[in-house]
Short mmCIF file of C-alpha atoms in Angstrom, two decimals:
data_model
loop_
_atom_site.label_atom_id
_atom_site.label_comp_id
_atom_site.label_asym_id
_atom_site.label_seq_id
_atom_site.Cartn_x
_atom_site.Cartn_y
_atom_site.Cartn_z
CA UNK A 21 82.28 125.77 60.29
CA UNK A 22 82.32 123.36 63.36
CA UNK A 23 85.27 122.49 64.48
CA UNK A 24 83.85 118.76 65.40
CA UNK A 25 81.93 117.22 68.10
CA UNK A 26 83.31 117.02 71.60
CA UNK A 27 81.62 114.80 74.03
CA UNK A 28 81.49 116.63 77.45
CA UNK A 29 80.82 115.09 80.79
CA UNK A 30 77.47 117.02 81.88
CA UNK A 31 76.16 117.48 85.56
CA UNK A 32 73.77 120.25 84.93
CA UNK A 33 75.62 121.89 87.55
CA UNK A 34 77.10 125.65 87.49
CA UNK A 35 80.74 124.70 85.90
CA UNK A 36 78.89 121.92 83.39
CA UNK A 37 76.69 124.55 82.12
CA UNK A 38 79.09 127.25 81.56
CA UNK A 39 81.54 125.09 79.99
CA UNK A 40 79.07 123.65 77.37
CA UNK A 41 77.97 127.03 76.53
CA UNK A 42 81.79 128.08 76.49
CA UNK A 43 82.52 125.21 73.72
CA UNK A 44 79.59 126.07 71.63
CA UNK A 45 81.10 129.84 71.39
CA UNK A 46 84.27 128.11 70.84
CA UNK A 47 83.10 126.63 67.76
CA UNK A 48 82.39 123.00 68.63
CA UNK A 49 79.14 120.80 68.39
CA UNK A 50 78.58 119.39 71.70
CA UNK A 51 77.08 115.99 72.32
CA UNK A 52 76.71 115.85 76.54
CA UNK A 53 76.49 112.90 78.65
CA UNK A 54 74.90 112.59 82.24
CA UNK A 55 76.30 109.52 84.45
CA UNK A 56 73.62 108.36 86.82
CA UNK A 57 76.08 106.68 89.46
CA UNK A 58 72.94 107.31 92.39
CA UNK A 59 73.24 111.11 92.58
CA UNK A 60 70.00 112.61 93.45
CA UNK A 61 69.65 114.55 90.39
CA UNK A 62 66.72 115.56 87.89
CA UNK A 63 68.15 113.88 84.99
CA UNK A 64 65.11 115.06 82.56
CA UNK A 65 65.44 118.22 83.68
CA UNK A 66 69.36 118.12 83.10
CA UNK A 67 68.99 116.80 79.98
CA UNK A 68 66.36 119.34 78.80
CA UNK A 69 68.68 122.19 79.96
CA UNK A 70 71.83 120.88 77.99
CA UNK A 71 69.51 120.88 74.76
CA UNK A 72 68.35 124.50 75.35
CA UNK A 73 72.05 125.87 75.98
CA UNK A 74 72.88 124.19 72.63
CA UNK A 75 73.71 120.65 73.01
CA UNK A 76 73.37 118.39 69.90
CA UNK A 77 72.34 115.52 71.96
CA UNK A 78 72.34 114.77 75.69
CA UNK A 79 72.80 110.88 76.84
CA UNK A 80 71.74 109.91 80.27
CA UNK A 81 73.27 106.50 81.44
CA UNK A 82 72.27 104.39 84.36
CA UNK A 83 75.59 103.18 85.57
CA UNK A 84 74.59 102.50 89.17
CA UNK A 85 74.81 98.53 88.99
CA UNK A 86 78.41 98.61 87.35
CA UNK A 87 79.26 101.31 90.03
CA UNK A 88 78.55 99.04 92.80
CA UNK A 89 79.28 95.54 91.52
CA UNK A 90 82.93 96.60 89.79
CA UNK A 91 83.83 99.27 91.81
CA UNK A 92 82.21 99.35 95.58
CA UNK A 93 82.32 95.50 96.05
CA UNK A 94 85.81 95.76 95.27
CA UNK A 95 86.89 98.31 97.66
CA UNK A 96 84.74 96.40 100.24
CA UNK A 97 86.77 93.29 99.63
CA UNK A 98 90.15 95.05 99.76
CA UNK A 99 89.03 97.51 102.45
CA UNK A 100 90.16 100.12 100.55
CA UNK A 101 91.01 103.60 102.56
CA UNK A 102 93.07 106.34 101.70
CA UNK A 103 95.30 108.06 104.14
CA UNK A 104 93.27 105.97 106.82
CA UNK A 105 90.19 107.47 106.68
CA UNK A 106 89.37 108.56 103.15
CA UNK A 107 86.70 105.82 101.59
CA UNK A 108 87.47 107.05 98.14
CA UNK A 109 83.78 107.86 97.37
CA UNK A 110 84.71 110.28 94.33
CA UNK A 111 87.57 108.01 92.70
CA UNK A 112 85.51 104.52 92.67
CA UNK A 113 83.09 106.47 90.33
CA UNK A 114 85.26 107.94 87.61
CA UNK A 115 86.31 104.49 86.12
CA UNK A 116 82.91 103.73 84.96
CA UNK A 117 82.14 107.26 83.79
CA UNK A 118 85.42 107.70 81.87
CA UNK A 119 84.48 104.22 80.08
CA UNK A 120 81.01 105.50 79.26
CA UNK A 121 82.08 108.61 77.89
CA UNK A 122 84.51 106.98 75.63
CA UNK A 123 81.53 104.77 74.36
CA UNK A 124 79.39 107.76 73.76
CA UNK A 125 82.44 109.49 72.20
CA UNK A 126 83.25 106.63 69.68
CA UNK A 127 79.63 106.18 68.86
CA UNK A 128 78.90 109.95 68.05
CA UNK A 129 82.25 110.49 66.20
CA UNK A 130 83.82 112.66 68.59
CA UNK A 131 87.18 114.08 67.81
CA UNK A 132 87.44 115.13 71.69
CA UNK A 133 86.23 114.82 74.98
CA UNK A 134 85.65 117.66 77.88
CA UNK A 135 85.08 117.66 81.43
CA UNK A 136 84.43 120.63 84.15
CA UNK A 137 87.44 119.24 86.81
CA UNK A 138 89.51 122.08 87.91
CA UNK A 139 92.73 122.40 87.16
CA UNK A 140 94.11 122.10 90.79
CA UNK A 141 92.15 118.65 91.84
CA UNK A 142 92.56 115.39 91.42
CA UNK A 143 89.47 114.79 89.39
CA UNK A 144 91.31 115.79 86.00
CA UNK A 145 93.79 113.28 86.26
CA UNK A 146 91.64 110.35 87.01
CA UNK A 147 89.46 111.04 84.07
CA UNK A 148 92.02 111.85 81.70
CA UNK A 149 94.49 109.28 82.30
CA UNK A 150 91.33 106.93 82.03
CA UNK A 151 90.45 108.69 78.74
CA UNK A 152 93.85 108.40 77.26
CA UNK A 153 93.97 104.25 78.39
CA UNK A 154 90.76 103.62 76.61
CA UNK A 155 91.28 105.54 73.61
CA UNK A 156 95.16 106.31 73.13
CA UNK A 157 94.19 108.95 70.28
CA UNK A 158 91.39 111.34 71.87
CA UNK A 159 92.14 114.72 72.47
CA UNK A 160 91.17 116.02 75.89
CA UNK A 161 89.55 119.76 76.40
CA UNK A 162 90.19 120.69 80.10
CA UNK A 163 88.73 124.33 80.20
CA UNK A 164 89.91 124.98 83.80
CA UNK A 165 93.57 124.35 82.47
CA UNK A 166 92.79 126.96 79.51
CA UNK A 167 93.97 130.37 80.24
CA UNK A 168 91.37 131.59 77.69
CA UNK A 169 88.78 130.36 79.83
CA UNK A 170 90.09 130.78 83.58
CA UNK A 171 90.75 134.15 83.07
CA UNK A 172 87.87 135.15 81.48
CA UNK A 173 86.22 132.85 84.44
CA UNK A 174 88.44 133.88 87.56
CA UNK A 175 85.94 132.48 90.30
CA UNK A 176 82.68 130.99 90.77
CA UNK A 177 81.37 134.52 91.28
CA UNK A 178 82.05 135.21 87.56
CA UNK A 179 80.49 131.55 86.44
CA UNK A 180 77.23 132.80 88.23
CA UNK A 181 77.29 136.35 86.63
CA UNK A 182 77.62 134.48 83.18
CA UNK A 183 75.01 132.20 83.93
CA UNK A 184 72.45 135.24 84.77
CA UNK A 185 73.93 136.80 81.65
CA UNK A 186 73.17 134.03 79.50
CA UNK A 187 69.85 132.76 81.09
CA UNK A 188 71.39 129.87 82.31
CA UNK A 189 69.47 128.56 85.53
CA UNK A 190 71.83 127.22 88.39
CA UNK A 191 71.34 126.01 91.87
CA UNK A 192 74.60 127.56 93.36
CA UNK A 193 74.65 130.79 94.98
CA UNK A 194 77.16 133.34 95.84
CA UNK A 195 76.08 133.06 99.77
CA UNK A 196 76.91 129.07 99.57
CA UNK A 197 79.29 128.50 96.67
CA UNK A 198 80.80 125.06 98.00
CA UNK A 199 81.28 122.18 95.24
CA UNK A 200 79.63 119.18 95.83
CA UNK A 201 80.01 115.61 94.18
CA UNK A 202 77.69 113.08 94.92
CA UNK A 203 77.03 109.39 93.89
CA UNK A 204 75.32 106.27 95.61
CA UNK A 205 78.05 105.70 97.88
CA UNK A 206 79.24 109.39 99.01
CA UNK A 207 78.83 112.99 98.74
CA UNK A 208 81.63 115.57 99.01
CA UNK A 209 82.08 118.83 100.01
CA UNK A 210 85.00 121.50 99.18
CA UNK A 211 86.18 124.94 98.30
CA UNK A 212 84.67 128.43 99.29
CA UNK A 213 84.28 128.76 103.04
CA UNK A 214 85.43 125.16 103.61
CA UNK A 215 88.85 126.10 102.19
CA UNK A 216 89.72 127.26 105.69
CA UNK A 217 90.43 124.08 107.70
CA UNK A 218 89.62 125.53 110.88
CA UNK A 219 86.14 126.54 109.99
CA UNK A 220 83.61 124.09 111.19
CA UNK A 221 81.23 122.96 108.32
CA UNK A 222 77.70 124.60 108.76
CA UNK A 223 75.16 121.97 109.56
CA UNK A 224 72.85 122.68 106.57
CA UNK A 225 75.49 121.71 104.33
CA UNK A 226 75.67 118.23 105.05
CA UNK A 227 72.95 116.34 102.81
CA UNK A 228 72.93 112.76 103.26
CA UNK A 229 73.00 112.20 107.03
CA UNK A 230 71.34 113.34 109.93
CA UNK A 231 73.19 115.16 112.59
CA UNK A 232 74.30 111.94 114.98
CA UNK A 233 72.95 113.97 118.08
CA UNK A 234 69.69 114.17 116.21
CA UNK A 235 69.83 110.57 115.17
CA UNK A 236 66.91 108.29 117.04
CA UNK A 237 67.45 107.37 120.67
CA UNK A 238 66.87 103.51 119.76
CA UNK A 239 70.07 101.58 118.17
CA UNK A 240 68.76 100.06 114.56
CA UNK A 241 69.88 96.40 113.94
CA UNK A 242 70.68 94.49 111.05
CA UNK A 243 72.46 91.52 109.62
CA UNK A 244 74.77 91.38 106.41
CA UNK A 245 76.02 88.17 104.54
CA UNK A 246 78.90 87.82 102.72
CA UNK A 247 80.22 85.63 100.06
CA UNK A 248 83.82 85.91 98.83
CA UNK A 249 83.92 88.81 100.42
CA UNK A 250 81.06 90.50 98.71
CA UNK A 251 77.83 91.64 100.53
CA UNK A 252 75.18 89.32 99.12
CA UNK A 253 72.08 89.58 101.74
CA UNK A 254 70.73 92.08 103.95
CA UNK A 255 68.37 91.22 106.89
CA UNK A 256 66.58 94.41 108.35
CA UNK A 257 63.42 95.33 110.25
CA UNK A 258 61.07 97.31 108.25
CA UNK A 259 57.30 98.20 109.80
CA UNK A 260 57.63 95.90 112.36
CA UNK A 261 58.71 92.72 110.01
CA UNK A 262 61.82 91.16 108.81
CA UNK A 263 63.05 92.07 105.27
CA UNK A 264 65.24 90.82 103.14
CA UNK A 265 67.57 92.06 100.37
CA UNK A 266 69.71 90.29 97.83
CA UNK A 267 69.65 92.82 95.11
CA UNK A 268 72.90 94.68 94.65
CA UNK A 269 71.93 97.85 94.35
CA UNK A 270 68.86 97.45 96.34
CA UNK A 271 71.28 96.15 98.96
CA UNK A 272 73.40 99.31 98.93
CA UNK A 273 70.47 101.72 98.87
CA UNK A 274 69.07 99.94 101.87
CA UNK A 275 72.35 100.18 103.88
CA UNK A 276 72.53 103.34 102.94
CA UNK A 277 69.49 104.56 104.31
CA UNK A 278 70.13 102.92 107.53
CA UNK A 279 73.22 104.72 108.11
CA UNK A 280 71.82 108.09 106.84
CA UNK A 281 68.67 107.97 109.43
CA UNK A 282 71.75 107.02 112.14
CA UNK A 283 74.19 109.47 111.34
CA UNK A 284 76.56 107.00 109.87
CA UNK A 285 79.75 108.12 107.99
CA UNK A 286 80.67 111.85 108.10
CA UNK A 287 84.04 112.76 108.04
CA UNK A 288 86.16 116.32 107.51
CA UNK A 289 89.65 115.93 106.63
CA UNK A 290 92.68 117.66 105.05
CA UNK A 291 94.22 115.37 102.65
CA UNK A 292 97.15 115.18 100.04
CA UNK A 293 96.11 115.56 96.61
CA UNK A 294 97.84 113.43 93.67
CA UNK A 295 99.36 116.58 92.16
CA UNK A 296 101.10 117.68 95.45
CA UNK A 297 98.61 120.30 97.24
CA UNK A 298 96.58 119.75 100.52
CA UNK A 299 92.95 120.10 100.35
CA UNK A 300 90.46 120.18 103.03
CA UNK A 301 87.70 117.97 102.14
CA UNK A 302 84.17 116.75 103.91
CA UNK A 303 82.42 113.50 102.91
CA UNK A 304 79.58 111.72 103.85
CA UNK A 305 79.82 108.00 103.21
CA UNK A 306 77.09 106.20 104.74
CA UNK A 307 76.26 102.75 103.63
CA UNK A 308 79.92 101.80 102.35
CA UNK A 309 81.35 102.51 106.17
CA UNK A 310 78.95 100.16 107.50
CA UNK A 311 79.82 97.52 104.85
CA UNK A 312 83.54 97.87 105.04
CA UNK A 313 83.51 97.93 108.62
CA UNK A 314 81.31 94.60 108.61
CA UNK A 315 83.58 92.96 106.06
CA UNK A 316 86.96 93.72 108.14
CA UNK A 317 85.46 92.23 111.10
CA UNK A 318 84.29 89.10 109.37
CA UNK A 319 88.09 89.00 108.18
CA UNK A 320 89.11 88.36 111.46
CA UNK A 321 87.00 85.11 111.95
CA UNK A 322 87.88 83.82 108.37
CA UNK A 323 91.14 85.02 106.97
CA UNK A 324 94.51 83.59 107.70
CA UNK A 325 97.07 85.89 109.50
CA UNK A 326 99.93 86.00 106.71
CA UNK A 327 97.37 86.65 103.85
CA UNK A 328 95.84 89.36 105.66
CA UNK A 329 99.00 90.71 106.39
CA UNK A 330 100.30 91.01 102.81
CA UNK A 331 96.91 92.14 101.56
CA UNK A 332 97.04 94.65 104.37
CA UNK A 333 100.67 95.92 103.41
CA UNK A 334 100.51 95.87 99.96
CA UNK A 335 97.29 95.02 98.28
CA UNK A 336 94.85 97.66 100.23
CA UNK A 337 97.48 100.34 100.31
CA UNK A 338 98.29 100.29 96.85
CA UNK A 339 94.92 99.62 95.32
CA UNK A 340 93.41 102.84 97.24
CA UNK A 341 96.12 104.96 96.18
CA UNK A 342 95.88 103.65 92.64
CA UNK A 343 92.49 104.45 92.70
CA UNK A 344 92.88 107.88 94.33
CA UNK A 345 95.41 108.79 91.89
CA UNK A 346 93.44 107.44 88.56
CA UNK A 347 95.13 104.68 87.49
CA UNK A 348 92.56 102.29 87.50
CA UNK A 349 93.25 101.17 83.85
CA UNK A 350 96.66 100.04 84.36
CA UNK A 351 98.47 96.92 84.06
CA UNK A 352 99.37 97.11 88.45
CA UNK A 353 95.55 97.60 88.95
CA UNK A 354 94.47 94.39 87.14
CA UNK A 355 97.28 92.74 89.01
CA UNK A 356 95.82 93.60 92.53
CA UNK A 357 92.77 93.02 91.53
CA UNK A 358 93.45 89.42 90.97
CA UNK A 359 95.26 89.41 94.30
CA UNK A 360 91.82 90.82 96.01
CA UNK A 361 89.93 87.78 94.31
CA UNK A 362 92.33 85.05 95.56
CA UNK A 363 92.43 86.82 99.17
CA UNK A 364 88.50 86.36 99.34
CA UNK A 365 87.78 82.81 98.72
CA UNK A 366 86.81 82.00 102.22
CA UNK A 367 85.68 85.27 103.66
CA UNK A 368 82.15 83.61 103.77
CA UNK A 369 79.70 84.50 106.74
CA UNK A 370 77.45 86.46 108.55
CA UNK A 371 77.82 89.81 110.66
CA UNK A 372 75.22 91.31 112.91
CA UNK A 373 75.70 95.00 112.88
CA UNK A 374 74.08 98.10 114.61
CA UNK A 375 73.85 101.94 113.94
CA UNK A 376 73.29 104.14 116.78
CA UNK A 377 73.95 107.61 116.95
CA UNK A 378 76.83 108.02 114.23
CA UNK A 379 78.38 104.95 115.32
CA UNK A 380 78.79 101.60 113.52
CA UNK A 381 79.17 98.35 115.68
CA UNK A 382 79.15 94.80 115.04
CA UNK A 383 77.03 92.30 117.71
CA UNK A 384 78.46 89.17 116.41
CA UNK A 385 79.88 87.08 113.76
CA UNK A 386 79.68 83.49 112.31
CA UNK A 387 80.67 81.38 109.36
CA UNK A 388 79.57 77.85 108.58
CA UNK A 389 82.00 77.00 106.29
CA UNK A 390 85.13 78.67 107.31
CA UNK A 391 87.16 77.02 110.24
CA UNK A 392 90.21 78.96 111.21
CA UNK A 393 88.75 80.13 114.48
CA UNK A 394 88.30 77.19 116.97
CA UNK A 395 86.83 78.20 119.78
CA UNK A 396 87.78 75.04 122.16
CA UNK A 397 91.63 75.81 120.97
CA UNK A 398 91.69 79.49 122.34
CA UNK A 399 89.21 78.83 125.39
CA UNK A 400 90.73 79.12 128.70
CA UNK A 401 88.32 76.84 130.15
CA UNK A 402 89.70 73.73 128.40
CA UNK A 403 92.87 72.26 127.12
CA UNK A 404 91.30 71.29 123.71
CA UNK A 405 93.95 70.18 120.60
CA UNK A 406 96.70 72.65 121.43
CA UNK A 407 98.71 72.11 124.61
CA UNK A 408 100.03 75.15 126.61
CA UNK A 409 103.05 73.10 127.38
CA UNK A 410 104.25 73.67 123.69
CA UNK A 411 104.45 77.26 123.82
CA UNK A 412 107.29 77.33 126.00
CA UNK A 413 109.59 75.75 123.10
CA UNK A 414 108.13 78.79 120.83
CA UNK A 415 108.59 81.57 123.03
CA UNK A 416 112.53 79.75 123.77
CA UNK A 417 113.24 80.06 119.87
CA UNK A 418 111.76 83.48 119.35
CA UNK A 419 113.99 84.85 122.20
CA UNK A 420 117.15 83.58 120.58
CA UNK A 421 117.77 86.71 118.53
CA UNK A 422 116.75 89.00 121.46
CA UNK A 423 119.05 87.56 124.09
CA UNK A 424 121.96 88.15 121.48
CA UNK A 425 120.62 91.68 121.20
CA UNK A 426 119.93 92.28 124.75
CA UNK A 427 123.95 91.00 125.68
CA UNK A 428 125.44 93.27 122.74
CA UNK A 429 123.39 96.58 124.13
CA UNK A 430 124.34 95.73 127.72
CA UNK A 431 128.12 95.21 126.88
CA UNK A 432 128.13 98.90 124.79
CA UNK A 433 126.78 100.01 128.06
CA UNK A 434 123.45 101.15 126.24
CA UNK A 435 120.30 101.16 127.90
CA UNK A 436 117.25 99.36 125.99
#
């Protein structure tokens, strides 16, 4: 008799294909779920493969629009970044995937959900915390934490041998067994030879972006418009003609394409995983790199200094950490999301951009509605509304405590 139905997050790759076969061996009926978050994948082939292996059903859900509008736009609004360099491409996709998986599990009457995340990584935490928040009573089957599974499949070589034995087609090989995760915003690479942090990634590994040294010799210029911190319009040249894009997914894809062909968005880092292990990861995040940088620049023109300081110090840091650690469906994330929205009311304007041989640069920025920047006030060539003589009093007040501190140090014979 069946032990019940399980909804498996399925990619069609090596790990989840083996897990599908293993779950069936354990006596479960399996419903597979493929999330389309913009990765280059043959979903029909993955669906056919799942059914051939033995899945009762396989859902393919297009989540690109909500991924961009709910996750990527908010990340841009708060300039989300983890450890000053990682733009959270994997983390951003997990909430929409987990939410849809729980919806399908409920629809199919599943007693459990399952995933192919390793027992040492962040994604197991991200998915499972989301599952429990969305359906507190759900059971989670995590094969890579189950001794009966990981002792049988001690590494990727064992998985590949099992796949060959069972006639399960896979694209991974023993010669290049690194793990990849791709979505519309990025592609990540880890494991295999990449586990040695001193080994340079092979050039053929990179999937999304051209080598910056092989990128076109001519810069590519484009213009981005923002409304309340959200990208709303892209103006670019295509075939010698000006083209305008306003649809969220199309805009993101177009900026992605610009960045990809100009080699923008590669990083290679050692990061701190939530569970306490350091990990080496290589990431390509082309379009999001450009969009975030343009947004940061526009805030210099339109965002109040103290609001920006509070947002940077509290909201950006904590929102990024919450995303990375898998706490998206939490009260603290909801609170921070409200703060992000409030901080972006006046972030309206246009940024002229350039992508060139692995770099992104801002050529200029403007805003017709936000007046925090006053050219005459800051000009060296005219007095404007601000009289330079007023600065003397400001400096004098700021110096009061410094004079006291300097006197104290001097009396104590201490050098400053």
